[in-house]
PDB file of C-alpha atoms in Angstrom:
ATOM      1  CA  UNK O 609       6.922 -28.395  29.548  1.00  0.00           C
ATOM      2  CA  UNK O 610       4.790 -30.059  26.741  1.00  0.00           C
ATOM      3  CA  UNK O 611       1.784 -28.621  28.457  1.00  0.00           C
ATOM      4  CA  UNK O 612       3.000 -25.279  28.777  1.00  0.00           C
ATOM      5  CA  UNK O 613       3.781 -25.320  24.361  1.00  0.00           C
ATOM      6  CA  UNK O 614       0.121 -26.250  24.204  1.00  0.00           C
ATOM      7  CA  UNK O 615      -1.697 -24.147  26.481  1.00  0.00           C
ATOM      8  CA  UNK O 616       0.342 -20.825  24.461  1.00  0.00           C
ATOM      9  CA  UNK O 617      -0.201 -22.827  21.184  1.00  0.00           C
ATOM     10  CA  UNK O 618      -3.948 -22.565  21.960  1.00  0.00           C
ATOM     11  CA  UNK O 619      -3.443 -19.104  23.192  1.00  0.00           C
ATOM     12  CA  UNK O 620      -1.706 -17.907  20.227  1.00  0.00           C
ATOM     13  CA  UNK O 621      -4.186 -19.249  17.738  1.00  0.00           C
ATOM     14  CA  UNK O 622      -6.450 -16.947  19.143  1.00  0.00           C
ATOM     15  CA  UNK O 623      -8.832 -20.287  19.964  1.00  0.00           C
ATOM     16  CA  UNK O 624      -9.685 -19.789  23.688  1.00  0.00           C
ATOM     17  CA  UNK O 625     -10.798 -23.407  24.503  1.00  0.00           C
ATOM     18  CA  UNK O 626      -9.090 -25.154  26.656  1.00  0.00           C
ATOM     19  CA  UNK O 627      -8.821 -29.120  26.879  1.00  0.00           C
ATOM     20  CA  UNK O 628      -9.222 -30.496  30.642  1.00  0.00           C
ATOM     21  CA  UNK O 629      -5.615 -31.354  30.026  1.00  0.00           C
ATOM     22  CA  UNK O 630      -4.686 -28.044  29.751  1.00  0.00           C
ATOM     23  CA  UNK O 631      -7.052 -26.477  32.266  1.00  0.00           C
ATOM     24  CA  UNK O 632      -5.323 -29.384  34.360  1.00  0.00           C
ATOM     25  CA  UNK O 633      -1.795 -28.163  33.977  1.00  0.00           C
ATOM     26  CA  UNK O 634      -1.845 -24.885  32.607  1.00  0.00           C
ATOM     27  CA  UNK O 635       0.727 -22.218  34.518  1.00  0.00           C
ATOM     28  CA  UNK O 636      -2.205 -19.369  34.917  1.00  0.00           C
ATOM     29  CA  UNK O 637       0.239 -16.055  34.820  1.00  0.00           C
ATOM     30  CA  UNK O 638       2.239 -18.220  31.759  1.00  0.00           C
ATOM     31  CA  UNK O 639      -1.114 -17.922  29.938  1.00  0.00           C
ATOM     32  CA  UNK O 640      -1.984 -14.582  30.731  1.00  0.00           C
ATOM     33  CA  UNK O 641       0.959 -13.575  29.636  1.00  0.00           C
ATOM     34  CA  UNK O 642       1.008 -14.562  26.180  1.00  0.00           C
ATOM     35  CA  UNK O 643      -2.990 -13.644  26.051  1.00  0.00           C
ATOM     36  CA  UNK O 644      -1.065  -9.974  27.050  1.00  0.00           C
ATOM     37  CA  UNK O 645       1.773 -10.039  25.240  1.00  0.00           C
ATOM     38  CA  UNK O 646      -0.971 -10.693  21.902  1.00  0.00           C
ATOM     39  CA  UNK O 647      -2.735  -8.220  22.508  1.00  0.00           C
ATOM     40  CA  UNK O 648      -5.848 -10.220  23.846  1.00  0.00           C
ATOM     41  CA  UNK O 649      -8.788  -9.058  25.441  1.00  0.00           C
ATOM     42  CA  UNK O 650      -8.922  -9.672  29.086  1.00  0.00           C
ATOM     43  CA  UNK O 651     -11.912 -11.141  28.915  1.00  0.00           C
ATOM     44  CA  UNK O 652     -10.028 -13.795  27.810  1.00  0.00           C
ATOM     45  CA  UNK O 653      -9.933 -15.216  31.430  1.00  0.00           C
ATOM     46  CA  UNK O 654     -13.811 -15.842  31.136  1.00  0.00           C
ATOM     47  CA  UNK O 655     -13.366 -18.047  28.171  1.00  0.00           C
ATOM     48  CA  UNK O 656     -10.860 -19.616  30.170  1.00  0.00           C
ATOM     49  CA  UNK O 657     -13.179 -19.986  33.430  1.00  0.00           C
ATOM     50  CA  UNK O 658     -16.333 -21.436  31.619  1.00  0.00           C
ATOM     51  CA  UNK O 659     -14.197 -24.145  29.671  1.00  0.00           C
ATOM     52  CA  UNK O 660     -12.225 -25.116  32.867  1.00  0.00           C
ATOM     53  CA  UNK O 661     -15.392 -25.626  34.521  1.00  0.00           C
ATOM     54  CA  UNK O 662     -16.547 -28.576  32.646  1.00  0.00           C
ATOM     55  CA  UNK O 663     -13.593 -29.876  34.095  1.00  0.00           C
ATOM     56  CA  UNK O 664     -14.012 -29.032  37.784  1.00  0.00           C
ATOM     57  CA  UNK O 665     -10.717 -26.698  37.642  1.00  0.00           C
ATOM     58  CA  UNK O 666     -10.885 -23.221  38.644  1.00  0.00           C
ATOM     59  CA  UNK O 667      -7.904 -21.008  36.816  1.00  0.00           C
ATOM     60  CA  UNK O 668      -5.869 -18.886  38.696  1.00  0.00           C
ATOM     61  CA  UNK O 669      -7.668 -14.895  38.153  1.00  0.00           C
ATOM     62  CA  UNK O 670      -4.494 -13.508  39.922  1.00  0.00           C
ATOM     63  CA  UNK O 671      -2.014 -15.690  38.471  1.00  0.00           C
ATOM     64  CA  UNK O 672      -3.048 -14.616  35.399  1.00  0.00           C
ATOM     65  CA  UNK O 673      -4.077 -11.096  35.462  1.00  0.00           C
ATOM     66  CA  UNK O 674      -0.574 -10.910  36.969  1.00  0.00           C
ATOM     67  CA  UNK O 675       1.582 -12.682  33.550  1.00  0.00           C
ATOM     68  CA  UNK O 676      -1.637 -10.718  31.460  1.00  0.00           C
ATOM     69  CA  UNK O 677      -0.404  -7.125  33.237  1.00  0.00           C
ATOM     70  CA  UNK O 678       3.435  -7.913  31.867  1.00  0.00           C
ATOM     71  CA  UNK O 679       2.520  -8.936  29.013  1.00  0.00           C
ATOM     72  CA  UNK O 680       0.497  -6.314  28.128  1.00  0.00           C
ATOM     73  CA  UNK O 681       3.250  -4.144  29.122  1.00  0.00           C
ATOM     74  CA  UNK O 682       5.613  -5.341  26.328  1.00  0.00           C
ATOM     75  CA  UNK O 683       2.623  -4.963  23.771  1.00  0.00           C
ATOM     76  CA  UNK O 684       1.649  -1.680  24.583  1.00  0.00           C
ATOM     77  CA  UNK O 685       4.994  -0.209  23.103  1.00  0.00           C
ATOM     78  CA  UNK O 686       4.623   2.181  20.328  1.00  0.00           C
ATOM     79  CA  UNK O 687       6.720   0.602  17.985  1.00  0.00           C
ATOM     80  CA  UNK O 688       4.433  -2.319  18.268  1.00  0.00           C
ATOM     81  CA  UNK O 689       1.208  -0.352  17.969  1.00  0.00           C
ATOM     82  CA  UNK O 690       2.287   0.584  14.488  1.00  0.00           C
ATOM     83  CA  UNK O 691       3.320  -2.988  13.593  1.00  0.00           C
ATOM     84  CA  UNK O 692      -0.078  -4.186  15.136  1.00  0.00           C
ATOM     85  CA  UNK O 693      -1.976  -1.374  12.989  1.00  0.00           C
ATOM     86  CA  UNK O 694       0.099  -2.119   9.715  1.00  0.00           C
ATOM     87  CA  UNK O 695      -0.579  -5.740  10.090  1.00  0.00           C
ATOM     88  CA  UNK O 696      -4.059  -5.203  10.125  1.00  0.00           C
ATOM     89  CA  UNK O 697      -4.696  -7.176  13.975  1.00  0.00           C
ATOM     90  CA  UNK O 698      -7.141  -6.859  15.973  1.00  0.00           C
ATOM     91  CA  UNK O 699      -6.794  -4.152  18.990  1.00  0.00           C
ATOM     92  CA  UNK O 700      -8.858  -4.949  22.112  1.00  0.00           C
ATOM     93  CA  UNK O 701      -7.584  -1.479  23.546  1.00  0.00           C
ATOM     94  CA  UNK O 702      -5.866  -3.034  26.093  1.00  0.00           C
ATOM     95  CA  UNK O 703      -3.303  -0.045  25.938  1.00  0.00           C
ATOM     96  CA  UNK O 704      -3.035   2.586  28.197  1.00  0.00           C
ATOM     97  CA  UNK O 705      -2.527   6.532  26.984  1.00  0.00           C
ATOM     98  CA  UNK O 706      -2.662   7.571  23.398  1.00  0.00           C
ATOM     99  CA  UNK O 707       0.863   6.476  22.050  1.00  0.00           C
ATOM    100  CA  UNK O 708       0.160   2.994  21.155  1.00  0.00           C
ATOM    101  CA  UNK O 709      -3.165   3.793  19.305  1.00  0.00           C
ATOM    102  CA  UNK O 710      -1.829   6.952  17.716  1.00  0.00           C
ATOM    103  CA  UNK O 711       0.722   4.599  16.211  1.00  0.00           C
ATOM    104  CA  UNK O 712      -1.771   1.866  15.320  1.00  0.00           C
ATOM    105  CA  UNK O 713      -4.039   3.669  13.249  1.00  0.00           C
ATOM    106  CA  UNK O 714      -1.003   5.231  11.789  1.00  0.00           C
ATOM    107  CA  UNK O 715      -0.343   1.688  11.081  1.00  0.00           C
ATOM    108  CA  UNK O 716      -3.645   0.813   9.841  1.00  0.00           C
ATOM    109  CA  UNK O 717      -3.681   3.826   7.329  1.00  0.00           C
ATOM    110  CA  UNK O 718      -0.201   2.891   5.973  1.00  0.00           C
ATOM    111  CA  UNK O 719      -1.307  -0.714   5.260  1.00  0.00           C
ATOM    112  CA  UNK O 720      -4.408   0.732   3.405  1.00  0.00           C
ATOM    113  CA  UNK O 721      -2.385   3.215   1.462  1.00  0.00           C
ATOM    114  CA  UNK O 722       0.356   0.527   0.683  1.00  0.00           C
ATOM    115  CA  UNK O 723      -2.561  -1.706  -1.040  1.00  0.00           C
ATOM    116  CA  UNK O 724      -3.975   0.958  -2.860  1.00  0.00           C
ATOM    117  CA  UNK O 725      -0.432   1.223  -3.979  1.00  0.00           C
ATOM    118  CA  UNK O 726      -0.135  -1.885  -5.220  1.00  0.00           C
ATOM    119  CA  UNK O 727      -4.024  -1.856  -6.577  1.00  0.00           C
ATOM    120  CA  UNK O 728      -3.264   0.985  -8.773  1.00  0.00           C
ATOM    121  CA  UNK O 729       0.062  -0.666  -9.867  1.00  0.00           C
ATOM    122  CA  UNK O 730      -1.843  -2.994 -11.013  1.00  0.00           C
ATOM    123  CA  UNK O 731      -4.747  -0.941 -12.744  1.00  0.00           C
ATOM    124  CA  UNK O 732      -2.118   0.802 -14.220  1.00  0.00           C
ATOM    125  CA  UNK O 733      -0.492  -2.211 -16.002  1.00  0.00           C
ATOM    126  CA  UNK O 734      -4.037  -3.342 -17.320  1.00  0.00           C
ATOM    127  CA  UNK O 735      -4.199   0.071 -18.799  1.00  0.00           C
ATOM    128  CA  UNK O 736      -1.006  -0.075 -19.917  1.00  0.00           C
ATOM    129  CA  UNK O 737      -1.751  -3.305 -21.934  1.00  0.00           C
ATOM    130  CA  UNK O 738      -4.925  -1.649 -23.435  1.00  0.00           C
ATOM    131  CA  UNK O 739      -2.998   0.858 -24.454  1.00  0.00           C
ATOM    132  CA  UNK O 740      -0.797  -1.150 -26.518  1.00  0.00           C
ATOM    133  CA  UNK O 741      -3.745  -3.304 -28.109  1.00  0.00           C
ATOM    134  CA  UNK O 742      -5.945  -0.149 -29.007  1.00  0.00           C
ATOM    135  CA  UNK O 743      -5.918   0.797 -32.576  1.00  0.00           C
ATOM    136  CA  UNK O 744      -4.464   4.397 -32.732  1.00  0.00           C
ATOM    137  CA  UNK O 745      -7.196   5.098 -34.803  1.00  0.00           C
ATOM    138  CA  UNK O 746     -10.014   4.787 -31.705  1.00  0.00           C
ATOM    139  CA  UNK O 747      -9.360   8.212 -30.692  1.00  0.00           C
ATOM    140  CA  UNK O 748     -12.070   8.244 -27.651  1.00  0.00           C
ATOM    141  CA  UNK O 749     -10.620   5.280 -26.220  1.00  0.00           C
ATOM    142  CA  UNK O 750      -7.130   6.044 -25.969  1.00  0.00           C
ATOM    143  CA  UNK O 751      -8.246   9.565 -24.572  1.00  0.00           C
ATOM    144  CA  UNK O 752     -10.365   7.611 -22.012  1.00  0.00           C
ATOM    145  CA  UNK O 753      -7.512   5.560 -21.015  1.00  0.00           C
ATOM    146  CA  UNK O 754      -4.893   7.974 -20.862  1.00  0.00           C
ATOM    147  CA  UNK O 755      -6.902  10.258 -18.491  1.00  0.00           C
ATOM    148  CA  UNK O 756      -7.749   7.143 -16.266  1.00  0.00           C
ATOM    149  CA  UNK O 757      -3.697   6.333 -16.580  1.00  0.00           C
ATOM    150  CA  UNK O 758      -3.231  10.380 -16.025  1.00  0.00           C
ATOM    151  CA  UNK O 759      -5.652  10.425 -12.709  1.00  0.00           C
ATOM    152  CA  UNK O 760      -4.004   7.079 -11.479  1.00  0.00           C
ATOM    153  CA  UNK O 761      -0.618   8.355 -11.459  1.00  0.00           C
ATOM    154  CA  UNK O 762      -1.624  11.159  -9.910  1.00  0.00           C
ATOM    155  CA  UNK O 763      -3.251   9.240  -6.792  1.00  0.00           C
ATOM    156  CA  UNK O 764       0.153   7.194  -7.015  1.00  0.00           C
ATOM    157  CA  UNK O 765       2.128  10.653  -6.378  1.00  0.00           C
ATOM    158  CA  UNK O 766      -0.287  11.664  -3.714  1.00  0.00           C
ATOM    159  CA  UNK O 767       0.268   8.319  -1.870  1.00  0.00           C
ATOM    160  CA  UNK O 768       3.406   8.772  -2.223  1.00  0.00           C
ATOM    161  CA  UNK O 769       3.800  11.780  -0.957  1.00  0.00           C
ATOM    162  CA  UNK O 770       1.880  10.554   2.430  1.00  0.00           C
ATOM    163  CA  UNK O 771       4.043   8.207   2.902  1.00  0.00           C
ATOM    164  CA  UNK O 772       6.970  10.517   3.324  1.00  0.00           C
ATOM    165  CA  UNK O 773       5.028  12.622   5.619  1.00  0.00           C
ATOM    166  CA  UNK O 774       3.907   9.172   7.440  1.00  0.00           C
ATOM    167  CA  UNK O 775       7.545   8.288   8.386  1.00  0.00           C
ATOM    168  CA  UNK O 776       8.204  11.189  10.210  1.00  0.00           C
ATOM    169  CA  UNK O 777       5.172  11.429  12.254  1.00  0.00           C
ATOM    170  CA  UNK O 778       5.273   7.967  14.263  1.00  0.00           C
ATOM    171  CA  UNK O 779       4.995   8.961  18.273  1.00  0.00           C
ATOM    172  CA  UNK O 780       6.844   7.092  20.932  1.00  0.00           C
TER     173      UNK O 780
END
């Protein structure tokens, strides 16, 4: 069991080196099913061929194309896309049909709207602070900063308004 927790640590890192321990006693459909259920490329079994070389051990292509095929099949989901996309992971388009990557980019464009989000909150508390330190009297200034403030919000409510839209669009 101990070498089956470090042949998906391994896995799971992403790092597709493989000790001559674990080449040894790896469980070949165990491994490519984690390297499907991740989302990996399946090229992964040629990492895993040329470092289990080195130590005269041949991996199991079917065995593991076999575990890779299930655990693909549990990654593909749609939900999962979107969680992929929004978690900004790599995607090896491993997926069959459109669902899954319709829902990963949807992903992907929520994660970059929710940091602009949180970018402009944050642009808009520096100008907020300028605002309050600016003598009244620097007319220009405050004008500057209260259209910046003014065109800020107004992204904000645009964003905003996106991600409404974005929450009732997600495919299955």
């Amino acid at each position: 069991m101990k070498w089956l927790v470090a042949a998906l640590a391994i896995t799971l890192s992403g790092c597709s080196s493989m000790s001559i321990e674990e080449c040894n006693n790896a469980d070949w459909y165990q491994v490519g099913y984690s390297d499907g259920l991740n989302g990996h490329s399946p090229k992964m079994i040629d990492s895993y061929i040329s470092d289990c070389s080195e130590a005269a051990v041949f991996p199991d292509r079917e065995q593991w194309s076999k575990g890779f095929k299930v655990g693909t099949g549990l990654y593909c989901s749609p939900d999962n896309g979107y969680k992929v996309g929004y978690e900004g992971q790599q995607y090896y388009y491993v997926c069959p049909g459109e669902s899954f990557l319709k829902n990963y980019e949807l992903g992907k464009q929520a994660r970059q709207r929710d940091q602009r989000l949180k970018q402009i909150e944050t642009e808009l508390r520096t100008i907020e602070d300028k605002l309050r330190t600016t003598p009244s009297e620097n007319h220009d200034e405050r004008k500057r900063l209260e259209n910046e403030k003014r065109d800020l919000v107004s992204e904000r409510s645009h964003l905003l308004g996106l991600t409404v839209q974005h929450n009732f669009n997600i495919s299955f």
